[in-house]
PDB file of C-alpha atoms in Angstrom:
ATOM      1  CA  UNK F  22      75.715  78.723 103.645  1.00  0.00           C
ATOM      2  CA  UNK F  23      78.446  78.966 101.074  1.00  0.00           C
ATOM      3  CA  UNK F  24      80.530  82.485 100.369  1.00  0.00           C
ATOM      4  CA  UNK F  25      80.104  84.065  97.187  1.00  0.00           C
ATOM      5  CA  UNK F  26      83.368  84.423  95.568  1.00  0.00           C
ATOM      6  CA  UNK F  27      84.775  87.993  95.616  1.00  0.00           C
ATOM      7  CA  UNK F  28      83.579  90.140  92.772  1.00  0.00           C
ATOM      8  CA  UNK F  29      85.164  93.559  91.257  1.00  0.00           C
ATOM      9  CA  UNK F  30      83.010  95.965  89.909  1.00  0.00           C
ATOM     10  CA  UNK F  31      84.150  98.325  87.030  1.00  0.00           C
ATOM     11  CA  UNK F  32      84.374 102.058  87.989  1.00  0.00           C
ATOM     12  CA  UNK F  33      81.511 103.004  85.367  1.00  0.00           C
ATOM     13  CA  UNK F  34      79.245 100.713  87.766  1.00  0.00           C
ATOM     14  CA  UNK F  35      80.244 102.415  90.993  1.00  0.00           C
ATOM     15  CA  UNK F  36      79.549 105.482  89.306  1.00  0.00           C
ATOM     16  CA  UNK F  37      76.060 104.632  88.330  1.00  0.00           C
ATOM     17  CA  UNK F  38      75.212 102.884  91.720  1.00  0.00           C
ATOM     18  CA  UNK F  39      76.373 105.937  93.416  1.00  0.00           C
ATOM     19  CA  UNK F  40      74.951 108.723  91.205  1.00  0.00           C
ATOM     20  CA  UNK F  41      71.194 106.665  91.761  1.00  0.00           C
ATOM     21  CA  UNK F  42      72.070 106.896  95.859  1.00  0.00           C
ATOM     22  CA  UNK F  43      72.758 110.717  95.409  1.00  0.00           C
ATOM     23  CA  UNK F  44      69.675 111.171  93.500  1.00  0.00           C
ATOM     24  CA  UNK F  45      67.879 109.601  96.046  1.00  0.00           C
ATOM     25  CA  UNK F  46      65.118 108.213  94.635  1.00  0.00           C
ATOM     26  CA  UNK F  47      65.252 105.238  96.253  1.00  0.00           C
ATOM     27  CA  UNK F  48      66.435 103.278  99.305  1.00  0.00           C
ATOM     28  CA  UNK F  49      69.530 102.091  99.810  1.00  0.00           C
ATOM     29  CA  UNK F  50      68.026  98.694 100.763  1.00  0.00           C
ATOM     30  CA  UNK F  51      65.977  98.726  97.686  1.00  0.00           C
ATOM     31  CA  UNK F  52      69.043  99.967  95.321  1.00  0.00           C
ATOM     32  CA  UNK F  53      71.129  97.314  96.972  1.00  0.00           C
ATOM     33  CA  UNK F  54      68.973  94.858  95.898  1.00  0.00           C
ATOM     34  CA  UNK F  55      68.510  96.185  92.417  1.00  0.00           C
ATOM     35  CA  UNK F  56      72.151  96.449  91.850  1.00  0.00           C
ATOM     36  CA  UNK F  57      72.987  93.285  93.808  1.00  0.00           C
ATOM     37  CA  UNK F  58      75.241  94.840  96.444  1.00  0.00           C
ATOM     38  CA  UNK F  59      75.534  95.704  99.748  1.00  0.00           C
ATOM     39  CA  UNK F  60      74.160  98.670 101.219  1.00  0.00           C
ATOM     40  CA  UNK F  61      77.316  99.277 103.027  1.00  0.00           C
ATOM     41  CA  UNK F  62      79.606  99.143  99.345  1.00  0.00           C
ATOM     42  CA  UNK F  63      76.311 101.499  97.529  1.00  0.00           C
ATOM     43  CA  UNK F  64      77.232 104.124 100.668  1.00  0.00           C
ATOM     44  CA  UNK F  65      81.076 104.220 100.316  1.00  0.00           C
ATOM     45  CA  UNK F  66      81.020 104.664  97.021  1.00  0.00           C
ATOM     46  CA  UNK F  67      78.266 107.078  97.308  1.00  0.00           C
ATOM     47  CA  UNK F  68      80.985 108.882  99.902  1.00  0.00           C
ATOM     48  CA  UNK F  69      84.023 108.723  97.016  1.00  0.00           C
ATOM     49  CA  UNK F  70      82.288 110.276  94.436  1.00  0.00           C
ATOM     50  CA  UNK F  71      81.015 113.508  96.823  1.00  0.00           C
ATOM     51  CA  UNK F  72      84.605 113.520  97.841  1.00  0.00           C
ATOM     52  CA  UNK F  73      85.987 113.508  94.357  1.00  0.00           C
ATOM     53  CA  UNK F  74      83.530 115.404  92.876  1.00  0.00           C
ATOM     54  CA  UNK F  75      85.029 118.940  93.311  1.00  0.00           C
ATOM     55  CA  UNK F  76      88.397 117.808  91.320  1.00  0.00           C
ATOM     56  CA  UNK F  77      85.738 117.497  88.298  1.00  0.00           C
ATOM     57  CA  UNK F  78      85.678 121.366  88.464  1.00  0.00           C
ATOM     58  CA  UNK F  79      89.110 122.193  89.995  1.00  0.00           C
ATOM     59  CA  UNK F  80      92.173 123.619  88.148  1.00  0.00           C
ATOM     60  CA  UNK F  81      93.912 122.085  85.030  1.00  0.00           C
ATOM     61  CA  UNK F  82      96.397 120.679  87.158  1.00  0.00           C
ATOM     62  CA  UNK F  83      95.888 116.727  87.931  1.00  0.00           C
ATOM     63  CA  UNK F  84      95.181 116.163  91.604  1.00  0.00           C
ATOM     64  CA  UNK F  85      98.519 113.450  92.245  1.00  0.00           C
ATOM     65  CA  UNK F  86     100.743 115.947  90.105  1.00  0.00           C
ATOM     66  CA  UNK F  87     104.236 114.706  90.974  1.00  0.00           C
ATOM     67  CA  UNK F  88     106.784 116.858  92.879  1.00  0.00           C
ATOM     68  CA  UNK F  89     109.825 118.656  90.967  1.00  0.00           C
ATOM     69  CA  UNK F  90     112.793 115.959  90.661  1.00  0.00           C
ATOM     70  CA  UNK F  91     116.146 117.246  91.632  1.00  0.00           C
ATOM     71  CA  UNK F  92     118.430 116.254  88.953  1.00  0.00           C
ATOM     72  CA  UNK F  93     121.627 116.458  90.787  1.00  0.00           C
ATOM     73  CA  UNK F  94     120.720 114.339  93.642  1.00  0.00           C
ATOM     74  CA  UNK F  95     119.500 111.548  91.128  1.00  0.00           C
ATOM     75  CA  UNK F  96     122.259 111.777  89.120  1.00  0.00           C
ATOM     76  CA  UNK F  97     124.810 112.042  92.509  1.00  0.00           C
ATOM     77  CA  UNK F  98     123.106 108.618  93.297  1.00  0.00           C
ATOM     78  CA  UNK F  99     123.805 106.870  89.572  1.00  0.00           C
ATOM     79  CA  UNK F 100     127.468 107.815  89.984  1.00  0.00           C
ATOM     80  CA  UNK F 101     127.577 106.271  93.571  1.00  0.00           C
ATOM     81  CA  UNK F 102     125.860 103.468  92.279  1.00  0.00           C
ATOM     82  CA  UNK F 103     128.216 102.792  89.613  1.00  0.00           C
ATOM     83  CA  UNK F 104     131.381 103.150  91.685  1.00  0.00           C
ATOM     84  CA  UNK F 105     129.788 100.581  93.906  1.00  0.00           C
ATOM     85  CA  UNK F 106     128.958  98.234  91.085  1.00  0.00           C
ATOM     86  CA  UNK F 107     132.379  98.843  89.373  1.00  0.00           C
ATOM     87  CA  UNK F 108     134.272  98.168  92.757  1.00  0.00           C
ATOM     88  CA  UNK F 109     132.268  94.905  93.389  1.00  0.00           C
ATOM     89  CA  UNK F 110     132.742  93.586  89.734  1.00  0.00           C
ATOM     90  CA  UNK F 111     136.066  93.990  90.198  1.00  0.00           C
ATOM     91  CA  UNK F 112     136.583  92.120  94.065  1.00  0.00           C
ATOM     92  CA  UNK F 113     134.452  89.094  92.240  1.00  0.00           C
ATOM     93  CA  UNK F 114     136.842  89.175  89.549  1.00  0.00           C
ATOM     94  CA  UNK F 115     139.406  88.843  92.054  1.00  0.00           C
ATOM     95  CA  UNK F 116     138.394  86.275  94.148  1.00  0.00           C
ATOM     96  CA  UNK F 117     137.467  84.360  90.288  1.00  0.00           C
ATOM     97  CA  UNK F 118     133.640  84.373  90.954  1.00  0.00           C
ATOM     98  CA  UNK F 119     132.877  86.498  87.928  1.00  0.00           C
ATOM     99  CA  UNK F 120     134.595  85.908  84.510  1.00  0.00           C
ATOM    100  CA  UNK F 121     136.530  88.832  83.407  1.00  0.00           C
ATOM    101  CA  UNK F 122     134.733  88.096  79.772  1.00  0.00           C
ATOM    102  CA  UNK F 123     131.421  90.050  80.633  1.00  0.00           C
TER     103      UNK F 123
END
C-alpha cells in the first residue's frame, strides 16, 4: 500500500469542514469521506474553531498583542554591540586580517 503524499489544506477549508461537524448534520465518518479526510483532522479542527471562536466577539485588541518594548534596554544593547564590533574591527586590523579600507 503506497502513502499518499502529505497534503495542506487552506484555512477557508478547515473552516468549512469544521463548521459542517458543528452543525452536526452528519457523521464524522460520513463528512470524512465527503471531504476526503480523516475523522481524526475533521475533529481537531472542529476543536480550534470552538476554541477560537470567542476572540470573534472579544475586545478590539488582537489576541498575540505584543508586550511594551523598553527603549533603553534595546538601545543599552546597540551601544554594547557596537563597542564590541568597533573593538573587534580594530584587533583584526591589527593582527592584518581585515583591511583598514572598509
Amino acid at each position: 500500500m503506497t502513502r499518499r503524499p502529505r497534503r495542506n489544506h487552506t484555512p477557508a477549508f478547515k473552516a468549512k469542514v469544521a463548521l459542517a461537524a458543528i452543525k452536526g448534520e452528519k457523521t464524522l465518518a460520513g463528512l470524512a469521506q465527503i471531504f476526503d479526510v480523516h475523522p481524526n483532522q475533521i475533529t481537531a479542527w472542529k476543536a480550534q474553531l470552538l476554541d477560537g471562536a470567542a476572540g470573534v466577539f472579544g475586545s478590539g485588541a488582537p489576541h498575540g498583542a505584543a508586550a511594551p518594548v523598553d527603549l533603553r534596554a534595546l538601545h543599552a544593547k546597540i551601544g554594547e554591540l557596537a563597542l564590541e564590533n568597533d573593538f573587534l574591527e580594530g584587533a583584526l586590523i591589527k593582527a592584518g586580517m581585515l583591511s583598514a579600507k572598509r
